[in-house]
PDB file of C-alpha atoms and ligand atoms in Angstrom:
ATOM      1  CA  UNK L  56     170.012  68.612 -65.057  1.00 89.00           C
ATOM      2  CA  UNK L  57     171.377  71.655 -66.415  1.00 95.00           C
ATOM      3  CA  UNK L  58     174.961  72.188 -65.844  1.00 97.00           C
ATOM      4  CA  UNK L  59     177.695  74.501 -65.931  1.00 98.00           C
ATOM      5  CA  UNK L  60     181.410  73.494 -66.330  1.00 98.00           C
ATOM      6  CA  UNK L  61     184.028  75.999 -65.385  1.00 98.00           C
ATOM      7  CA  UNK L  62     187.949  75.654 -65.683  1.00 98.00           C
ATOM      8  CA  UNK L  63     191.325  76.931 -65.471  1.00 98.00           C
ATOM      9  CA  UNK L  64     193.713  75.260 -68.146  1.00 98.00           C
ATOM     10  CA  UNK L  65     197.467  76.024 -68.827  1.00 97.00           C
ATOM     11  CA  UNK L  66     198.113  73.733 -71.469  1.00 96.00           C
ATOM     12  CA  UNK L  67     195.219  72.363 -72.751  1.00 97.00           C
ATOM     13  CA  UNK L  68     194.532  68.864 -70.206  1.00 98.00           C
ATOM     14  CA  UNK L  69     191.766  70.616 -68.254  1.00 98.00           C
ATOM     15  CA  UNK L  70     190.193  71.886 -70.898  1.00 98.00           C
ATOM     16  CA  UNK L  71     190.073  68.884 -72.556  1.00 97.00           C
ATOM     17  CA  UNK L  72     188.251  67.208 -69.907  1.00 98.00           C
ATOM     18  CA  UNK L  73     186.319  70.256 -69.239  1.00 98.00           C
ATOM     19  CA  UNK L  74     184.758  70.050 -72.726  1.00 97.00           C
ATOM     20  CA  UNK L  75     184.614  65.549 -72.462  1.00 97.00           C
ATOM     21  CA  UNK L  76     182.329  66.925 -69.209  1.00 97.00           C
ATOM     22  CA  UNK L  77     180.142  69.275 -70.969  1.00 97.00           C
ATOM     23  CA  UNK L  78     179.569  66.459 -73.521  1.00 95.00           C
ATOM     24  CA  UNK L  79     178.631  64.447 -71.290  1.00 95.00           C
ATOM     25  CA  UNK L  80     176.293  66.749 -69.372  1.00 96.00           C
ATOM     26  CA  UNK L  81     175.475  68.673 -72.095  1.00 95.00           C
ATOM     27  CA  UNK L  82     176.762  71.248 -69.772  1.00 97.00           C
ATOM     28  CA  UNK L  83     177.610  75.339 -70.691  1.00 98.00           C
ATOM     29  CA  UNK L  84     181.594  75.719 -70.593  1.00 98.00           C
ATOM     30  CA  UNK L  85     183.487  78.758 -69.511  1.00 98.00           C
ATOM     31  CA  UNK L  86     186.979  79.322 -69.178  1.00 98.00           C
ATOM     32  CA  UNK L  87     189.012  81.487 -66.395  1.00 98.00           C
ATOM     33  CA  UNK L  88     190.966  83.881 -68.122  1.00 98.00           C
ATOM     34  CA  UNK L  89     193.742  85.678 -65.927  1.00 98.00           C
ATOM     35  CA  UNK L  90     194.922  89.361 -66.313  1.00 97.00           C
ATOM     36  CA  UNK L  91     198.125  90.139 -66.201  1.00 93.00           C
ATOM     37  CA  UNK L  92     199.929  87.096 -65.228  1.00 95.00           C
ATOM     38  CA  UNK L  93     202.277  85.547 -68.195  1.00 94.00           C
ATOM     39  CA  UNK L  94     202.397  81.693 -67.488  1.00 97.00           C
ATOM     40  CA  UNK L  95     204.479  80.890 -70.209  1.00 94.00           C
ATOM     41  CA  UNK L  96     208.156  79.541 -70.416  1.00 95.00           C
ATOM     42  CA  UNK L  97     210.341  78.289 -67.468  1.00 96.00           C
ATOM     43  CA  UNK L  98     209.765  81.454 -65.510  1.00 96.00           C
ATOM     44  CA  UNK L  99     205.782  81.385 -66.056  1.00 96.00           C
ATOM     45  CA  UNK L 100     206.440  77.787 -64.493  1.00 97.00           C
ATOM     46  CA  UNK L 101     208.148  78.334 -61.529  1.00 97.00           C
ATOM     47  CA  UNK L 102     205.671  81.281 -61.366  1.00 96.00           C
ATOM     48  CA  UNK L 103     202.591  79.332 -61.046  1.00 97.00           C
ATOM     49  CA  UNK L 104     204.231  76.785 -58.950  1.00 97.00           C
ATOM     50  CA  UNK L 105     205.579  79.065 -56.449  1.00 97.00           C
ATOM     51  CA  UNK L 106     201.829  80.824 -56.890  1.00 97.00           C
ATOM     52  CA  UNK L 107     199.952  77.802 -56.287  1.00 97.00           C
ATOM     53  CA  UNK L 108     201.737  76.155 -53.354  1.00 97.00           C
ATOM     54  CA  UNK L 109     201.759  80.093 -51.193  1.00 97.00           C
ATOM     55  CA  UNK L 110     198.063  80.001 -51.632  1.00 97.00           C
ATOM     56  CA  UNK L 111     197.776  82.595 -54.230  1.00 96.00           C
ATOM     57  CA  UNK L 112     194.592  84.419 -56.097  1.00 97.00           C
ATOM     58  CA  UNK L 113     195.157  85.924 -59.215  1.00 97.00           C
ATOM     59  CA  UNK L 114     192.610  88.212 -61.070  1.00 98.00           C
ATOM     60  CA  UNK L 115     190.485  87.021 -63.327  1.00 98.00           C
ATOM     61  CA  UNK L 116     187.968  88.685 -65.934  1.00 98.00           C
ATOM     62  CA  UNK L 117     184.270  88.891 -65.020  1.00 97.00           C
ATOM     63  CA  UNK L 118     182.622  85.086 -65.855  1.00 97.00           C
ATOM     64  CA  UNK L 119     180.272  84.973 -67.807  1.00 97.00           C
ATOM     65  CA  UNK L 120     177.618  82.646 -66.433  1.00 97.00           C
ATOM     66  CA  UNK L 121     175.892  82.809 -63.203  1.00 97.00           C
ATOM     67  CA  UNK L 122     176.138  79.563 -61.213  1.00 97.00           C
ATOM     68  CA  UNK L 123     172.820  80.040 -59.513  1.00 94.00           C
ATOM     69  CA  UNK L 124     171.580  79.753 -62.948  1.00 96.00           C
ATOM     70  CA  UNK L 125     172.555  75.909 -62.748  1.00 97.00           C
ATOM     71  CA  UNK L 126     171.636  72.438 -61.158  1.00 96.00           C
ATOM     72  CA  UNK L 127     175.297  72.179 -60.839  1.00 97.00           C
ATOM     73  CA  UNK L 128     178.728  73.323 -61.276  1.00 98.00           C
ATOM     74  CA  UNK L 129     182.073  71.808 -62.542  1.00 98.00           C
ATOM     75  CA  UNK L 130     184.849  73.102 -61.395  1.00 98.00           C
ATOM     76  CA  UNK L 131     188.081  72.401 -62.492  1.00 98.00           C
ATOM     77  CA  UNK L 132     192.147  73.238 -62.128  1.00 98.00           C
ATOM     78  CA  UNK L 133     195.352  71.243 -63.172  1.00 98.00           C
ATOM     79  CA  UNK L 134     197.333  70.776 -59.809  1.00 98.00           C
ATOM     80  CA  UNK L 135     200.316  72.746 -59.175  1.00 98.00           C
ATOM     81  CA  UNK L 136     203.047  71.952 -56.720  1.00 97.00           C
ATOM     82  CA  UNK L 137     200.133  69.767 -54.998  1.00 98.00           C
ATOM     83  CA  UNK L 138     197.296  72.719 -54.815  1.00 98.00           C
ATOM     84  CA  UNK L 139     195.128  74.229 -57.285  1.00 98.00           C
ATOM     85  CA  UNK L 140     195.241  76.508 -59.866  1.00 98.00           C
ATOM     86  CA  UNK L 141     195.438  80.295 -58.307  1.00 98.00           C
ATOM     87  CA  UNK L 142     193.086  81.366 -61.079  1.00 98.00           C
ATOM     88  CA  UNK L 143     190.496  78.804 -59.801  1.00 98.00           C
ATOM     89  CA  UNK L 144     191.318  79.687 -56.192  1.00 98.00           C
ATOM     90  CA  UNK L 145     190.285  83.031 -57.245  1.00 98.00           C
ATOM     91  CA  UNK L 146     186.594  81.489 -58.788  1.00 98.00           C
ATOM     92  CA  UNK L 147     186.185  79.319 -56.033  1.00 98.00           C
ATOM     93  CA  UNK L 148     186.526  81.963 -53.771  1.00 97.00           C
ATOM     94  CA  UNK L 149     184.840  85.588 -54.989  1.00 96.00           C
ATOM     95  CA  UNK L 150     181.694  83.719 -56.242  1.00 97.00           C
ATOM     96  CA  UNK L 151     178.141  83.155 -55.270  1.00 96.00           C
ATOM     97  CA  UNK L 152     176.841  79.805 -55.675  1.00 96.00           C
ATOM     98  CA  UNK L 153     173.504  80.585 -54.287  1.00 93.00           C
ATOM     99  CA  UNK L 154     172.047  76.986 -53.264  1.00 94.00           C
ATOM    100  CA  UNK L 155     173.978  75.259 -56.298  1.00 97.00           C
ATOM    101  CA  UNK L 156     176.232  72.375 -55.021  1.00 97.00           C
ATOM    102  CA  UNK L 157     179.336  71.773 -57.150  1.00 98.00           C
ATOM    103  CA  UNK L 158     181.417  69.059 -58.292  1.00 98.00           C
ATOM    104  CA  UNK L 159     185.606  69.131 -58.487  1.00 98.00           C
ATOM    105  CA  UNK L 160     188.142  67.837 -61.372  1.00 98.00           C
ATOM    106  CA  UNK L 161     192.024  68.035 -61.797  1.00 98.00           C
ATOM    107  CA  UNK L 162     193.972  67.086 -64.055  1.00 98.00           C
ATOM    108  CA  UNK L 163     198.141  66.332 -62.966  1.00 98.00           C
ATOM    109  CA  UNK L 164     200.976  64.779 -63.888  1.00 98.00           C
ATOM    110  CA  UNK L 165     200.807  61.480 -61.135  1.00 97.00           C
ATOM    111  CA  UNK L 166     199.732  63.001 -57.878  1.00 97.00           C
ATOM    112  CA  UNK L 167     198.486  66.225 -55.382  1.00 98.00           C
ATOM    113  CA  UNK L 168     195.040  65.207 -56.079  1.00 98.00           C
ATOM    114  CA  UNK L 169     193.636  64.709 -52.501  1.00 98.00           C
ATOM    115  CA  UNK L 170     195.629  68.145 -51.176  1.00 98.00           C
ATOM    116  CA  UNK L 171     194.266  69.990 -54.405  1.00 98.00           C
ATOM    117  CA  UNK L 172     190.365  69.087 -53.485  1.00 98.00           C
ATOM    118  CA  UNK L 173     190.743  69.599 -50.026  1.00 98.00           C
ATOM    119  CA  UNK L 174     192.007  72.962 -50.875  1.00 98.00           C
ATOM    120  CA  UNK L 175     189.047  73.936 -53.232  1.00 98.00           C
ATOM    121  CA  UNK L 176     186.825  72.888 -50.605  1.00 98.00           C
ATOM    122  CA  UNK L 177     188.428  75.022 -48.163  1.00 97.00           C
ATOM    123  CA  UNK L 178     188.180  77.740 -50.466  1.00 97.00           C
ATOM    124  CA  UNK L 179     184.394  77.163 -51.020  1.00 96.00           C
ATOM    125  CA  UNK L 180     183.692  76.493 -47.488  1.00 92.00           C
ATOM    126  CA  UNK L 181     180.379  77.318 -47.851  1.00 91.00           C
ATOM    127  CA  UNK L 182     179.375  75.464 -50.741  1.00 96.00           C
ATOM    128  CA  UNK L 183     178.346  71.810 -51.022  1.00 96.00           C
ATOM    129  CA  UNK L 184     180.791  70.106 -53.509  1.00 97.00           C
ATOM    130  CA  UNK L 185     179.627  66.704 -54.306  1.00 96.00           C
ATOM    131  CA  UNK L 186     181.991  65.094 -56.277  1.00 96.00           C
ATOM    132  CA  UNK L 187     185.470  64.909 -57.389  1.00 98.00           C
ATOM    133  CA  UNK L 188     187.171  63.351 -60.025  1.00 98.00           C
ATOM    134  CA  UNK L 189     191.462  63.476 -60.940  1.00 98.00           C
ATOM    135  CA  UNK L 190     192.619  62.097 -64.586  1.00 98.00           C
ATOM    136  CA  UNK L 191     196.034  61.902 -65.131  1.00 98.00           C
ATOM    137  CA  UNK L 192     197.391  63.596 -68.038  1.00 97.00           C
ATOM    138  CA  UNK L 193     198.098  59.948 -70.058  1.00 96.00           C
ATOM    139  CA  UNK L 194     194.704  59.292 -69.808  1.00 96.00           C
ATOM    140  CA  UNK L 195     193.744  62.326 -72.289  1.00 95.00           C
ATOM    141  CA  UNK L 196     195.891  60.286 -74.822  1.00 92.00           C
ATOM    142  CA  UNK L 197     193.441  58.103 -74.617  1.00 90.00           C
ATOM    143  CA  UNK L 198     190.007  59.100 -75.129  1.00 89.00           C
ATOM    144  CA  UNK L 199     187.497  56.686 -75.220  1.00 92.00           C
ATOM    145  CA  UNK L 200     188.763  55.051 -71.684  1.00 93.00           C
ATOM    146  CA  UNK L 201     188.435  58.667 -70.953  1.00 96.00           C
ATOM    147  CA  UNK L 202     184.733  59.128 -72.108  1.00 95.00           C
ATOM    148  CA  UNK L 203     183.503  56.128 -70.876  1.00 96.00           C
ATOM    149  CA  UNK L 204     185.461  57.774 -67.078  1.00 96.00           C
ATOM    150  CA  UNK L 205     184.071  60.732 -67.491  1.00 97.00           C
ATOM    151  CA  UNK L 206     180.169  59.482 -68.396  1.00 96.00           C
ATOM    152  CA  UNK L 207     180.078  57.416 -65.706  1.00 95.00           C
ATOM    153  CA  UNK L 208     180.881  60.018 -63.554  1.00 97.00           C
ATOM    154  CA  UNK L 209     178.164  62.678 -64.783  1.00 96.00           C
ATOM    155  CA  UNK L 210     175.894  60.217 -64.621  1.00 93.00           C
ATOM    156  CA  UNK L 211     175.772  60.357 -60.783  1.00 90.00           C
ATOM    157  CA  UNK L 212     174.851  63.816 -60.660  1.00 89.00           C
ATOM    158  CA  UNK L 213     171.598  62.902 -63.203  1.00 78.00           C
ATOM    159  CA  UNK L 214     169.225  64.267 -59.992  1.00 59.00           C
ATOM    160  CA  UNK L 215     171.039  66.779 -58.551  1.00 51.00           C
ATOM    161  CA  UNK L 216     168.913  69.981 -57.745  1.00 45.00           C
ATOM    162  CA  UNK L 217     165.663  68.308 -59.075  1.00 47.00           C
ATOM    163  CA  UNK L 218     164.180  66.724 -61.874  1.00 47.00           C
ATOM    164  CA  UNK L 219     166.892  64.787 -64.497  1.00 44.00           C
ATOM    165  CA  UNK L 220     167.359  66.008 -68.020  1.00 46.00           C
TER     166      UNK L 220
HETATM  167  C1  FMN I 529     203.684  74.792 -62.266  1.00 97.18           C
HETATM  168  C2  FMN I 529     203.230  73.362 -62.407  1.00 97.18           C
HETATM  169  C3  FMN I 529     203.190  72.542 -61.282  1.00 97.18           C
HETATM  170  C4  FMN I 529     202.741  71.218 -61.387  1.00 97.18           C
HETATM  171  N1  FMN I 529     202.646  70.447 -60.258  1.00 97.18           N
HETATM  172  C5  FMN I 529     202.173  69.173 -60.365  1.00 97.18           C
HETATM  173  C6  FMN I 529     201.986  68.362 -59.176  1.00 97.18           C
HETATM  174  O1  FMN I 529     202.193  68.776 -58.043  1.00 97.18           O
HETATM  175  N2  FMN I 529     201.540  67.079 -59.338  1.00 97.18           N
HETATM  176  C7  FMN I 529     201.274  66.554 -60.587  1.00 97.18           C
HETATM  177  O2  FMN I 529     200.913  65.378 -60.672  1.00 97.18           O
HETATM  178  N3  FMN I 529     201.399  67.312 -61.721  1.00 97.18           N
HETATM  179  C8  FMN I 529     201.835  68.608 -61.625  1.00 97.18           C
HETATM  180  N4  FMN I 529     201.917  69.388 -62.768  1.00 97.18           N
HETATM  181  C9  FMN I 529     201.458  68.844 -64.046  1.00 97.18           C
HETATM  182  C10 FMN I 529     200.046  69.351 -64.361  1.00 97.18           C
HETATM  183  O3  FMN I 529     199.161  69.181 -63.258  1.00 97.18           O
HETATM  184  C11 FMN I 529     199.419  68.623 -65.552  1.00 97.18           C
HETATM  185  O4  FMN I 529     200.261  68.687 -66.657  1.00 97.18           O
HETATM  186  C12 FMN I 529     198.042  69.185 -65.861  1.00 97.18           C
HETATM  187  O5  FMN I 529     197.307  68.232 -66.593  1.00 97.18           O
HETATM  188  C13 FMN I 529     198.126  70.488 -66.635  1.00 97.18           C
HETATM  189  O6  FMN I 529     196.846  70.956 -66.926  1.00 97.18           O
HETATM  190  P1  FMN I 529     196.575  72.035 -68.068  1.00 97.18           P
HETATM  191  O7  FMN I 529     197.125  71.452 -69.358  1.00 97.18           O
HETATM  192  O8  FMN I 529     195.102  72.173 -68.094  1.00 97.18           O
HETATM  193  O9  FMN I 529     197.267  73.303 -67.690  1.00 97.18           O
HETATM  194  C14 FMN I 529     202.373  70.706 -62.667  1.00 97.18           C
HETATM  195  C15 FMN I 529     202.429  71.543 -63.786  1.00 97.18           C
HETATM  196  C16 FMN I 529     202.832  72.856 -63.666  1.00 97.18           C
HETATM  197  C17 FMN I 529     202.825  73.747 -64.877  1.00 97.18           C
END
């Protein structure tokens, strides 16, 4: 299986799991990076809140990696005000899959998961997503819970688009 994670992180909880996944998988990583949006301090919060919950794309730069390249793709977004990430709204939405399915992971505070994926599938209506997986933020405090989460998860996509390995 070769794999592709892909993630939006404010903070530093999605990425962490991003890069637990892409242990796991021995996926390829790559980070959204916005332009021009400043995220930071109580302003940058209400910011992405507000941004989040109305639905909102922000641009991104260019990825790197072409999914099409890939068995599958992880995508991932901490939930905001119950929805995703408008920097992986933007992803989700402006890019070609081709025939590779994807998988979905948030990280939150307690709750919005269920409203966050069925957002990002909305968003990649077109695309088979066949998984999903939320972690709280405590979990990342603890890691090897986390791992052994996370592992078991991967795992299931060991055929996906063809031969294992
Ligand atoms: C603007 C904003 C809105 C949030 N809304 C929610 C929410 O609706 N539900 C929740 O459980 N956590 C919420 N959180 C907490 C984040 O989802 C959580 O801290 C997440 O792990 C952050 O990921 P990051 O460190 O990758 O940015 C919110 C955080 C921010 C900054």
């Amino acid at each position: 299986m070769k794999a592709l994670v892909v993630y939006y992180s404010r903070s530093g909880n999605t990425k962490a799991v991003a890069e637990l996944i892409a242990g796991a998988a021995s996926a390829d990583l790559e980070s959204l990076v916005e332009v021009g949006v400043n995220r930071k301090g109580l302003l940058g919060y209400l910011r992405s809140g507000r941004g989040a919950m109305s639905k909102k794309k922000s641009e991104i730069e260019t990825p790197s990696k072409n999914p099409a390249d890939y068995d599958v793709v992880f995508v991932g977004t901490p939930v905001w005000g119950w929805n995703l990430a408008p920097a992986v709204r933007s992803y989700l939405g402006q890019t070609d899959f081709g025939s590779t399915p994807i998988a979905l992971f948030c990280t939150m505070s307690s709750s919005g998961q269920e409203k966050t994926f069925a957002s990002m599938r909305d968003e990649a209506s077109n695309v088979n997503v066949v998984g999903e997986m939320a972690v709280e933020a405590a979990a990342i405090k603890n890691p090897v819970e986390l791992q052994k989460k996370v592992a078991d998860w991967v795992k299931g996509f060991g055929e996906v688009g063809g031969a294992a390995g």
